Coordinates of C-alpha atoms and ligand atoms in Angstrom, one line a residue:
X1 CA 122.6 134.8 23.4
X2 CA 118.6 134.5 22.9
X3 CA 117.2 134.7 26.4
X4 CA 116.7 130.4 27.1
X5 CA 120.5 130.2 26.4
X6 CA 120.6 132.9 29.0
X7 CA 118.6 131.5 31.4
X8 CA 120.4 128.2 30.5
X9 CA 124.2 129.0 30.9
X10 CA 123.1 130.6 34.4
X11 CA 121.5 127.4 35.8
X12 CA 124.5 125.5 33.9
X13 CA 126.9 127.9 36.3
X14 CA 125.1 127.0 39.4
X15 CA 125.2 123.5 39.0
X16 CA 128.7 123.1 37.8
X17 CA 130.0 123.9 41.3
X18 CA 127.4 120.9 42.8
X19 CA 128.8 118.4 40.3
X20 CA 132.8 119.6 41.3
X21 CA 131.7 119.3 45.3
X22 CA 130.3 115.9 44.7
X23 CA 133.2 114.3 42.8
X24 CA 135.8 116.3 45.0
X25 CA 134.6 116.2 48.1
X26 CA 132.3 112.9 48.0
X27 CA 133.8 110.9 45.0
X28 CA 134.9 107.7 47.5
X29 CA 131.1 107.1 48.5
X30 CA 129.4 104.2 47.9
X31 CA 125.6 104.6 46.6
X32 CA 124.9 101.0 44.9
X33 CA 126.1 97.5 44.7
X34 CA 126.0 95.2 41.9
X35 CA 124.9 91.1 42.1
X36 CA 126.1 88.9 39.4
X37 CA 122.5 89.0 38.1
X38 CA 122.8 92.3 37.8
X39 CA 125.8 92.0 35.8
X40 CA 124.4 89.4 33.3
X41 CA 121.0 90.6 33.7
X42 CA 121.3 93.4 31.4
X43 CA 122.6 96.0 34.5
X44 CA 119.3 96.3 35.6
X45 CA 118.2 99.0 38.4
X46 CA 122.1 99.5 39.3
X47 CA 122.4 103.1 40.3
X48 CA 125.0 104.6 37.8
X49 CA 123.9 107.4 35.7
X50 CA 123.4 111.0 37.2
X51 CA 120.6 113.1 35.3
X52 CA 118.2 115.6 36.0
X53 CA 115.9 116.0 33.6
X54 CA 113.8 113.7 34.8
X55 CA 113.1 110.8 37.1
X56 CA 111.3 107.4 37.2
X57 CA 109.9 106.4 40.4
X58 CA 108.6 102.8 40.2
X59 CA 105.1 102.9 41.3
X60 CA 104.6 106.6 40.8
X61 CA 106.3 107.0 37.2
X62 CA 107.8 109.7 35.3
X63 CA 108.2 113.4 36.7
X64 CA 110.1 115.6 34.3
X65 CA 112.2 118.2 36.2
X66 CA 109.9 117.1 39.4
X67 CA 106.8 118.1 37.6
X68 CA 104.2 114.7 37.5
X69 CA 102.8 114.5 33.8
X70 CA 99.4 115.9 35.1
X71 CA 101.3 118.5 36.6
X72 CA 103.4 119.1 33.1
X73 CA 100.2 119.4 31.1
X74 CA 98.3 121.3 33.8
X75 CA 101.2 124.3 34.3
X76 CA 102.8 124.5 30.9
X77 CA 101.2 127.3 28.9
X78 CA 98.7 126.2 25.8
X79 CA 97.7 127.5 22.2
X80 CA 94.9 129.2 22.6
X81 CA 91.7 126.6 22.5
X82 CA 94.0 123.9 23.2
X83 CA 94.2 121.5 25.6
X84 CA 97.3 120.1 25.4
X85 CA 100.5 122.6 25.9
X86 CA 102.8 123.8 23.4
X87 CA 105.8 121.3 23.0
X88 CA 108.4 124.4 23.0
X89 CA 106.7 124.9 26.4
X90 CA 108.3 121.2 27.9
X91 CA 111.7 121.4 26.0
X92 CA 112.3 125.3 28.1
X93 CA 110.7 123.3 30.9
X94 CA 112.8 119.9 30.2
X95 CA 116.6 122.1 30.0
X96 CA 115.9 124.8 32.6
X97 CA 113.7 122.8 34.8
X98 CA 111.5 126.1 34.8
X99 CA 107.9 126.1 33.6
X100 CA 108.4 128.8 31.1
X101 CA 106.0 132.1 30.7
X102 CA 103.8 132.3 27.4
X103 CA 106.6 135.3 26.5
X104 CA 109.4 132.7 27.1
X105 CA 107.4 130.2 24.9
X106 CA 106.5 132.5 21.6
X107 CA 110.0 133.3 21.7
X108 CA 111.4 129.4 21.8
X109 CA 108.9 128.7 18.8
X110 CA 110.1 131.9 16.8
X111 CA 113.5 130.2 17.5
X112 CA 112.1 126.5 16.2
X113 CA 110.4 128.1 12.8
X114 CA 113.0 129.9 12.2
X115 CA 115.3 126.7 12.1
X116 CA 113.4 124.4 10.7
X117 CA 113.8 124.6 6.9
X118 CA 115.0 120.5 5.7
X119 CA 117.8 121.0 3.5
X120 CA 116.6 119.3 -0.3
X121 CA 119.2 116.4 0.2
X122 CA 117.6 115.1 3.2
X123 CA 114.4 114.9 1.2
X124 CA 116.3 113.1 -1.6
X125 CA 117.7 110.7 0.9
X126 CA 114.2 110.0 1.9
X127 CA 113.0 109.9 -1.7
X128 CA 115.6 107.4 -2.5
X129 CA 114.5 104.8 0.1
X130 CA 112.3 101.9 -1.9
X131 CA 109.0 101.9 -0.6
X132 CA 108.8 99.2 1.5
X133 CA 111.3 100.5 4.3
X134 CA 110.5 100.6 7.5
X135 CA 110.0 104.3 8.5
X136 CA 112.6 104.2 11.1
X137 CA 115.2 103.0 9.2
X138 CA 114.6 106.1 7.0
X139 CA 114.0 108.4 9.9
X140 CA 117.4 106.9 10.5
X141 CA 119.3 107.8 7.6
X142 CA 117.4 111.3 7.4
X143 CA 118.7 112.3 10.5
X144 CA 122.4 110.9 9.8
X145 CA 122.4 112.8 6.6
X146 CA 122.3 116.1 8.4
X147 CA 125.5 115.6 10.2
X148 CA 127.2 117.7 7.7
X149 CA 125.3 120.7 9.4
X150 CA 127.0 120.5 13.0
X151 CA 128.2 123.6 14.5
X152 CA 129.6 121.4 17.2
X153 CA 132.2 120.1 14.4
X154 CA 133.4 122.9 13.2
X155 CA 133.8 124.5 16.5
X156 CA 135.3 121.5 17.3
X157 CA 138.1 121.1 14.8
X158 CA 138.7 125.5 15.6
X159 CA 140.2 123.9 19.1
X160 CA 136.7 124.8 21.5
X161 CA 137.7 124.8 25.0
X162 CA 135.3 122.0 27.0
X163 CA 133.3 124.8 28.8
X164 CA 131.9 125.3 25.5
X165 CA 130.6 122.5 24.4
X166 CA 127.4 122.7 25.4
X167 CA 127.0 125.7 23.7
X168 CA 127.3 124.0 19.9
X169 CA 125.3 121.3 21.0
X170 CA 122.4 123.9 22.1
X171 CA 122.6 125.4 19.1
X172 CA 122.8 122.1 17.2
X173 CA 119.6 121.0 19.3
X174 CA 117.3 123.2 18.4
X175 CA 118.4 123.1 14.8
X176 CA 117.3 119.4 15.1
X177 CA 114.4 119.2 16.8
X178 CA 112.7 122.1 14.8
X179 CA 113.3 119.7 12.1
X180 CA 112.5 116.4 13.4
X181 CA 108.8 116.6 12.9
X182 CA 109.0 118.1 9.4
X183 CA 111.4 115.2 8.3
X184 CA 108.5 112.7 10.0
X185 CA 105.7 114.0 8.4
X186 CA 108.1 113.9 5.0
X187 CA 108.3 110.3 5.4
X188 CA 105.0 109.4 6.4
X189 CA 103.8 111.7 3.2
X190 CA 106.2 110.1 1.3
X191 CA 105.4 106.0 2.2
X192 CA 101.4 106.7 3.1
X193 CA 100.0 109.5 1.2
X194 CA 102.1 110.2 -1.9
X195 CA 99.0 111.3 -4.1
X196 CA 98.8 114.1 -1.9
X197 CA 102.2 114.7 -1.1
X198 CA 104.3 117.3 0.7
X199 CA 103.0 120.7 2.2
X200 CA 105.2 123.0 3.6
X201 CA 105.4 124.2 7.1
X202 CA 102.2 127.1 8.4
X203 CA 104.7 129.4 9.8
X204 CA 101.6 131.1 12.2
X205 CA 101.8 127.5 13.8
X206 CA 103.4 125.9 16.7
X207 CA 105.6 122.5 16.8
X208 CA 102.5 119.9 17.4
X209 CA 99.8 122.3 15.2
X210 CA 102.3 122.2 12.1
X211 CA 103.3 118.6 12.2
X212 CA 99.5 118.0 12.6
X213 CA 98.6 120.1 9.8
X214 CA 101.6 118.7 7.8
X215 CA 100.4 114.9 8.6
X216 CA 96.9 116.1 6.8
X217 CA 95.1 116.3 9.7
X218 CA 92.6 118.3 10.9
X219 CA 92.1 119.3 15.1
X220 CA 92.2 117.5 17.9
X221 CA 95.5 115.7 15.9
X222 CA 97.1 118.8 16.9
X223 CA 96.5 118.1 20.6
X224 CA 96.9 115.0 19.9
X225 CA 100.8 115.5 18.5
X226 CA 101.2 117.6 21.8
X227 CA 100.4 114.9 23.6
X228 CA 102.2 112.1 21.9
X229 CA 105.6 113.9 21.9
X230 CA 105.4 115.9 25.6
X231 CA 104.3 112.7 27.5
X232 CA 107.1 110.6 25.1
X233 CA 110.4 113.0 25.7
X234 CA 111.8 111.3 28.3
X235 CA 112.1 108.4 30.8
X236 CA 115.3 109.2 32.8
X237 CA 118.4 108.3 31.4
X238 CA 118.9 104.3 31.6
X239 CA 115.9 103.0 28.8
X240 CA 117.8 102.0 25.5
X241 CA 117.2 105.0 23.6
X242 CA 118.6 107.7 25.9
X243 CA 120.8 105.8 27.1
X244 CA 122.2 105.1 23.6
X245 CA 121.9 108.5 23.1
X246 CA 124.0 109.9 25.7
X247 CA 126.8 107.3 25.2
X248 CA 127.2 107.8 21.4
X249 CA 127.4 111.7 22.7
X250 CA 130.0 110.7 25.5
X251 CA 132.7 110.1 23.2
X252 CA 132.1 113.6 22.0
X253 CA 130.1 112.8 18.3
X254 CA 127.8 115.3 17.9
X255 CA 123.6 115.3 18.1
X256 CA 123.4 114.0 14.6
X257 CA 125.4 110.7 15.4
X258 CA 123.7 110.3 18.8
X259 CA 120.4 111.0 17.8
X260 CA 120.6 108.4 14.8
X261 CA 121.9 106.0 17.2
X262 CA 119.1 106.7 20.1
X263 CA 116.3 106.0 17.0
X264 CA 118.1 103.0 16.0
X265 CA 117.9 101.7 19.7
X266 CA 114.0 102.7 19.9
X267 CA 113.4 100.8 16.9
X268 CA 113.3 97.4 18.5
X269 CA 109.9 95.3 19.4
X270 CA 111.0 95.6 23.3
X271 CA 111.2 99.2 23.3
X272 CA 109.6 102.0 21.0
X273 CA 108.7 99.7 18.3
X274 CA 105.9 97.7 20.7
X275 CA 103.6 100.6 20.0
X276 CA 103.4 98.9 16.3
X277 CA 103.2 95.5 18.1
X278 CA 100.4 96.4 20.0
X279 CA 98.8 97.2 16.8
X280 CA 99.6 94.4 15.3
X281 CA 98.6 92.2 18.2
X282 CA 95.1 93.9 18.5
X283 CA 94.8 93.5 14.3
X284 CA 95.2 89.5 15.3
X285 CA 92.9 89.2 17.8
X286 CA 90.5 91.0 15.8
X287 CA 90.8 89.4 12.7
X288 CA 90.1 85.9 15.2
X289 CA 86.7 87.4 16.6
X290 CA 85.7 88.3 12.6
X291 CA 85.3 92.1 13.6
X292 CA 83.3 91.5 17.4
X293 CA 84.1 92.3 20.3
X294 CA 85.8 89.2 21.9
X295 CA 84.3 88.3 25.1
X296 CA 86.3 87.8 27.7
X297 CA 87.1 84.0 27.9
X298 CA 88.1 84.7 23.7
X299 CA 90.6 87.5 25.3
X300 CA 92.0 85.1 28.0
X301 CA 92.7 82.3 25.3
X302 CA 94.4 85.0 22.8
X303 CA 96.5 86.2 25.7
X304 CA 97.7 82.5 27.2
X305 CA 97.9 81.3 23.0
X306 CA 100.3 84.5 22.8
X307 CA 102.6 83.6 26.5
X308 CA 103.0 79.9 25.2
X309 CA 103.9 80.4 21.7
X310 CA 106.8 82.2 23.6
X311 CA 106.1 86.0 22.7
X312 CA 105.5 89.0 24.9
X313 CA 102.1 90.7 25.3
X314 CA 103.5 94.0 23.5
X315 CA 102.6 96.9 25.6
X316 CA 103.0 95.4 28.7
X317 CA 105.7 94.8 31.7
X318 CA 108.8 97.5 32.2
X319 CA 111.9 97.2 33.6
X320 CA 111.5 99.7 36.1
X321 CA 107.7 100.2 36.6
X322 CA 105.9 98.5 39.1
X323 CA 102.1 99.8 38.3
X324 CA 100.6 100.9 35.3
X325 CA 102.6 103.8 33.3
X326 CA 101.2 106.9 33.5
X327 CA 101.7 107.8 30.1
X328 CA 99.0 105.1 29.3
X329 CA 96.7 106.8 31.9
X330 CA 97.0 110.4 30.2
X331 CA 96.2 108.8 26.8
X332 CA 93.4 106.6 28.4
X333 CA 91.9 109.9 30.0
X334 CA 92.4 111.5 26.4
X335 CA 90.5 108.4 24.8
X336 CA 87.4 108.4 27.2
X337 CA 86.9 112.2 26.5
X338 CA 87.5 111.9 22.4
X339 CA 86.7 108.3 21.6
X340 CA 85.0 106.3 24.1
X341 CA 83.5 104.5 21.2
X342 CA 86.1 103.9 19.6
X343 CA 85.8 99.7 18.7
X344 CA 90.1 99.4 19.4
X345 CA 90.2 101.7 22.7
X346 CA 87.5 99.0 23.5
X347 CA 89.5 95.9 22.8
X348 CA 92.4 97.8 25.1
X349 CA 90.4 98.8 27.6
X350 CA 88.9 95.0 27.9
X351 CA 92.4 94.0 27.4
X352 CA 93.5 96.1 30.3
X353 CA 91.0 93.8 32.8
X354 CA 92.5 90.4 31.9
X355 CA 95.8 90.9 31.2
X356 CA 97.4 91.8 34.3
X357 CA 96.2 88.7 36.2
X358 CA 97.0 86.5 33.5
X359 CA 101.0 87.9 33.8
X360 CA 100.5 87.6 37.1
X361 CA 99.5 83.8 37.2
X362 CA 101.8 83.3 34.2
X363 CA 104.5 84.1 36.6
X364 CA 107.3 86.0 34.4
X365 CA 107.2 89.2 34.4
X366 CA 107.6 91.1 37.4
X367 CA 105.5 94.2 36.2
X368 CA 102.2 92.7 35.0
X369 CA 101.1 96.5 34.4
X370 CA 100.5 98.6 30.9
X371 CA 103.5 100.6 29.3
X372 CA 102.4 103.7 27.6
X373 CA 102.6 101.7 24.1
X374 CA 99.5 99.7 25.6
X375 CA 97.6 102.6 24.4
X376 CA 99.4 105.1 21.9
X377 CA 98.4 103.5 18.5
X378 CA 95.1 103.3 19.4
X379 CA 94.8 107.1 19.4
X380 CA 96.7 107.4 16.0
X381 CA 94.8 104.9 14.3
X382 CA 91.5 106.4 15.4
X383 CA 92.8 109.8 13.3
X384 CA 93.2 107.8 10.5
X385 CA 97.1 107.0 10.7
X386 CA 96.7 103.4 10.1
X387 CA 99.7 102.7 9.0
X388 CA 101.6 101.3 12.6
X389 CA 104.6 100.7 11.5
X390 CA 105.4 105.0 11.6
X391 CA 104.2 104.8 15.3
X392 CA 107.6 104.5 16.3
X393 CA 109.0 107.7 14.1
X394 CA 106.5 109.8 16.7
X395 CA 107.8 108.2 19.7
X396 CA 111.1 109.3 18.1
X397 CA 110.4 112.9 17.8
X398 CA 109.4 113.2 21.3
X399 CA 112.0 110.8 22.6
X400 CA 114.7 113.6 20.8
X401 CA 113.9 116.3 23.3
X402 CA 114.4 114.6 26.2
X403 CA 117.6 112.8 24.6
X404 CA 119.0 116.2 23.5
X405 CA 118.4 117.7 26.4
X406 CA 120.8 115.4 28.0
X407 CA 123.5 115.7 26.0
X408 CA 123.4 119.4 26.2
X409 CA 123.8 118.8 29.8
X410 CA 126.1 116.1 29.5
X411 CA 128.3 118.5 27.9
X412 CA 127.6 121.2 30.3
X413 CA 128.7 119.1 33.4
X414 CA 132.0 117.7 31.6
X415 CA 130.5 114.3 31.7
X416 CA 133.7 111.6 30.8
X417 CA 133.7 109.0 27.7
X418 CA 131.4 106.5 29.4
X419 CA 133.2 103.3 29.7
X420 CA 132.0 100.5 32.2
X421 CA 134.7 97.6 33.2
X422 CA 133.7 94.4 31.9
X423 CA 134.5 90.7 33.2
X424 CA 134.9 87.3 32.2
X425 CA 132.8 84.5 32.7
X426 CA 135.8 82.7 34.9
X427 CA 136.1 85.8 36.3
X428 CA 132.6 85.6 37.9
X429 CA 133.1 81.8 39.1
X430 CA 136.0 82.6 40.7
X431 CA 134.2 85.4 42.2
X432 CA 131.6 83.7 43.8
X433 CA 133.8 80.7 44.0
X434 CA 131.9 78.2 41.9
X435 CA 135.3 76.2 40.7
Ligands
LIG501 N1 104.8 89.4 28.2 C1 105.3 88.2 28.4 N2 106.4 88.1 29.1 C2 107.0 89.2 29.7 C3 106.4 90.4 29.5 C4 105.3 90.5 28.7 N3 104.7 91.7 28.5 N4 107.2 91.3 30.2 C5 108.2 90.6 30.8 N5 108.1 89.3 30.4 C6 109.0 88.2 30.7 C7 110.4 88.6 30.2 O1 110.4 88.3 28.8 C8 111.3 87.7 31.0 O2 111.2 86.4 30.5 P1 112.5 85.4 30.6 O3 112.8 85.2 32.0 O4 112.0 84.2 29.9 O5 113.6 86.1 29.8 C9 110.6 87.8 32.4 O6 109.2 88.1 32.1 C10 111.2 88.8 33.3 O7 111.2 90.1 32.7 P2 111.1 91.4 33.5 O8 112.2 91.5 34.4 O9 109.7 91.6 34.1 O10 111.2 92.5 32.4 P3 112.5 93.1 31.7 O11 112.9 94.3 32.5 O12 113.5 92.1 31.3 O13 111.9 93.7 30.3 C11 110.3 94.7 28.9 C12 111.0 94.8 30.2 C13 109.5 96.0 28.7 C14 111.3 94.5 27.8 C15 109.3 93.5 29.0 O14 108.3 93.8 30.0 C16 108.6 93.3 27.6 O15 109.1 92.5 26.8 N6 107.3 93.8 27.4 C17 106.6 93.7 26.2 C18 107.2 94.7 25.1 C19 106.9 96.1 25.5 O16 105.8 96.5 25.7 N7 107.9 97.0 25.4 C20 107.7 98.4 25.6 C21 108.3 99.0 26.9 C22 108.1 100.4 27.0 N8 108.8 101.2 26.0 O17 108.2 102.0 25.3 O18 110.0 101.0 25.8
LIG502 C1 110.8 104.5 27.7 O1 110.0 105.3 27.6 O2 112.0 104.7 27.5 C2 110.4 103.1 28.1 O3 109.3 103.1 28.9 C3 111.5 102.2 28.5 C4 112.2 102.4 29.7 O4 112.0 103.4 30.5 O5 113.1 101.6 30.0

């Protein structure tokens, strides 16, 4: 075993015998309740999914393994020069819930390069999209069209005893995610830049240096991809993506049918794919000002014209957030250091003073708040990737690790099929007594 699966299968030990006293000793308790607008209201904030790779407080926000994003990009280790940390650094971090050493780190990327070679067919698969896809639907199929290469499978079918799963599905994992960002930068080199085409990997680089330098793209879009995936990888285990991902994984398909399902489930306008919609939203508004600066009355009338057509003001409200994301702050702190100038980081910081009282007054939404997708296109499109509909493939990429990372302990934990009970209308009337 290399010495993460070490450290790993250790921690995996420990926590096995806190899982069997819980269920054996505690399995009867009640933690949570559930209303009937609960149950039609898309099962929101009902307590039932145990994970710990990370938790969402409301009004405080994400904390992977405990650790506050600040905290994660303060402690884990960095290139040298950089300021952002190595993303090999947050997956160790993300399955052991240990900040790893710079040792443990240079090791986990010798792991990643020497995994990440894309087998030809997945670039023919990619190829053989017409050029008009949208990237995630090819991300999509990319990623599907690796299943083939599952050690989980074929351990499977040789009779594996359930202790072991987890093991195939770390090894499957890594094999993954050291790809993940090769097959993005594939795609966008194959729909965006095709004149200058594909370069292969810089094998003296780490996971966010190579995909930058494979995107084209010159420093701080290194940092930048550092950023983009660590403070994307995960958002507990309820949002659509992970969520998707762990119950595709529960009926024991492996990472390549889970993962293809979690991007699918990001693709949608209400969850990863806003950060596009903001784009697009922001491309509208500007286009209506002629290029300016809108002043503030122009904003309020573009926000209200947006509510009352009926659409959402992408990039804002969250099911579970109660103040603004701190995923938008990081990027915000990011943008005032690199690009105060910058004429969109402008329009979203104006934004940021009119919209919340507008949601407020509007009276919907119970978070009136930024998400993190307020502000992530803004960053891309100041490097020069313009092209907003691959936002989403990078939200992807980071979203894997955390989505991975649960399986792998889903697995490890003998997590059941998921399977909730559902009712009947009638059933509900009678419940409440309505007939
Ligand atoms: N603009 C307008 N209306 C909104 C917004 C918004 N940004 N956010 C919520 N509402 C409406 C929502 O559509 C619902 O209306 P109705 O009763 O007519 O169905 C009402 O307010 C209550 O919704 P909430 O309970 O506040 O939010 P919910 O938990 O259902 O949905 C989102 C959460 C994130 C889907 C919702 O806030 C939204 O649509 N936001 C805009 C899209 C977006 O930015 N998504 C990205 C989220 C983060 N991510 O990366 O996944
Ligand atoms: C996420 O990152 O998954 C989104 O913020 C959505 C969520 O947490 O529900």
């Amino acid at each position: 075993m290399g010495a993460l699966k070490d450290k790993l299968y250790k921690k995996i030990q420990e926590h096995r015998a806190r899982t069997s006293e819980l269920i054996k000793n505690h399995g009867d308790k009640v933690i949570d309740q559930v209303t009937v607008a609960q149950a039609i209201g898309g099962m929101r904030g009902i307590k039932s999914l145990v994970t710990d790779i990370s938790y969402l407080d409301p009004f405080e926000g994400i904390r992977y393994r405990g650790f506050t994003l600040t905290e994660v990009l303060e402690k884990l280790p960095k290139p040298q020069g950089a300021e952002m940390p190595f993303v090999e650094g947050l997956y160790h971090l993300l399955l052991t819930g240990e900040i790893p050493t710079l040792k443990e780190v240079e090791e986990l990327m010798v792991t990643f390069r020497n995994r990440r070679v894309v087998p030809g067919y997945v670039c023919d698969v990619i190829d053989s999209f017409p050029s008009e896809s949208h990237p995630m639907a090819i991300l999509s199929a990319a990623v599907m069209s690796l299943q083939r290469e599952s050690h989980f499978n074929i351990k499977y079918k040789n009779g594996m005893g359930k202790m072991d799963y987890w093991d195939a599905t770390y090894e499957d994992s890594i094999n993954l995610l050291a790809k993940m960002p090769l097959i993005g930068a594939y795609i966008y080199n194959k729909l965006y830049n095709p004149e200058k085409g594909h370069k292969n990997p810089n094998p003296s680089l780490d996971l966010g240096g190579n995909f930058a330098y494979m995107m084209g793209k010159d420093a701080p879009y290194d940092d930048v991809s550092r950023m983009y995936f660590i403070i994307h990888a995960d958002h507990e285990s309820g949002n659509v993506s992970a969520h998707t991902g762990h119950l595709v994984a529960s009926s024991l398909s492996d990472v390549y049918y889970a993962s293809t399902a979690m991007i699918n489930g990001l693709a949608g306008p209400l969850h990863g794919l806003a950060n596009q919609e903001v784009l697009r939203w922001l491309q509208g508004l500007r286009d209506k000002t002629g290029g300016k600066l809108p002043s503030e009355e122009e904003m309020k009338k573009y926000v209200w014209d947006t509510l009352n057509s009926g659409q959402v003001i992408p990039g804002y409200g969250h099911a579970v957030l109660r103040k603004t994301d701190p995923r938008y702050s990081v990027q915000r702190e990011f943008c005032l250091k690199h690009m105060p100038d910058d004429e969109l980081f402008k329009y979203v910081d104006a934004l940021y003073k009119v919209v919340p009282d507008i949601l407020k007054e509007h009276g919907k939404a119970k978070n009136p708040w930024p998400n993190v997708d307020a502000q992530s296109g803004v960053v891309q499109w100041h490097y020069g990737v313009k092209e907003f509909d691959f936002y989403t493939v990078l939200f992807a990429i980071g979203r894997s690790m955390g989505v991975l990372a649960n399986i792998i302990w889903d697995r490890a934990l003998g997590y059941p099929l998921e399977r909730p009970k559902s009712i009947t209308t009638e059933m509900l009337e009678e419940m409440v007594k309505i007939k």
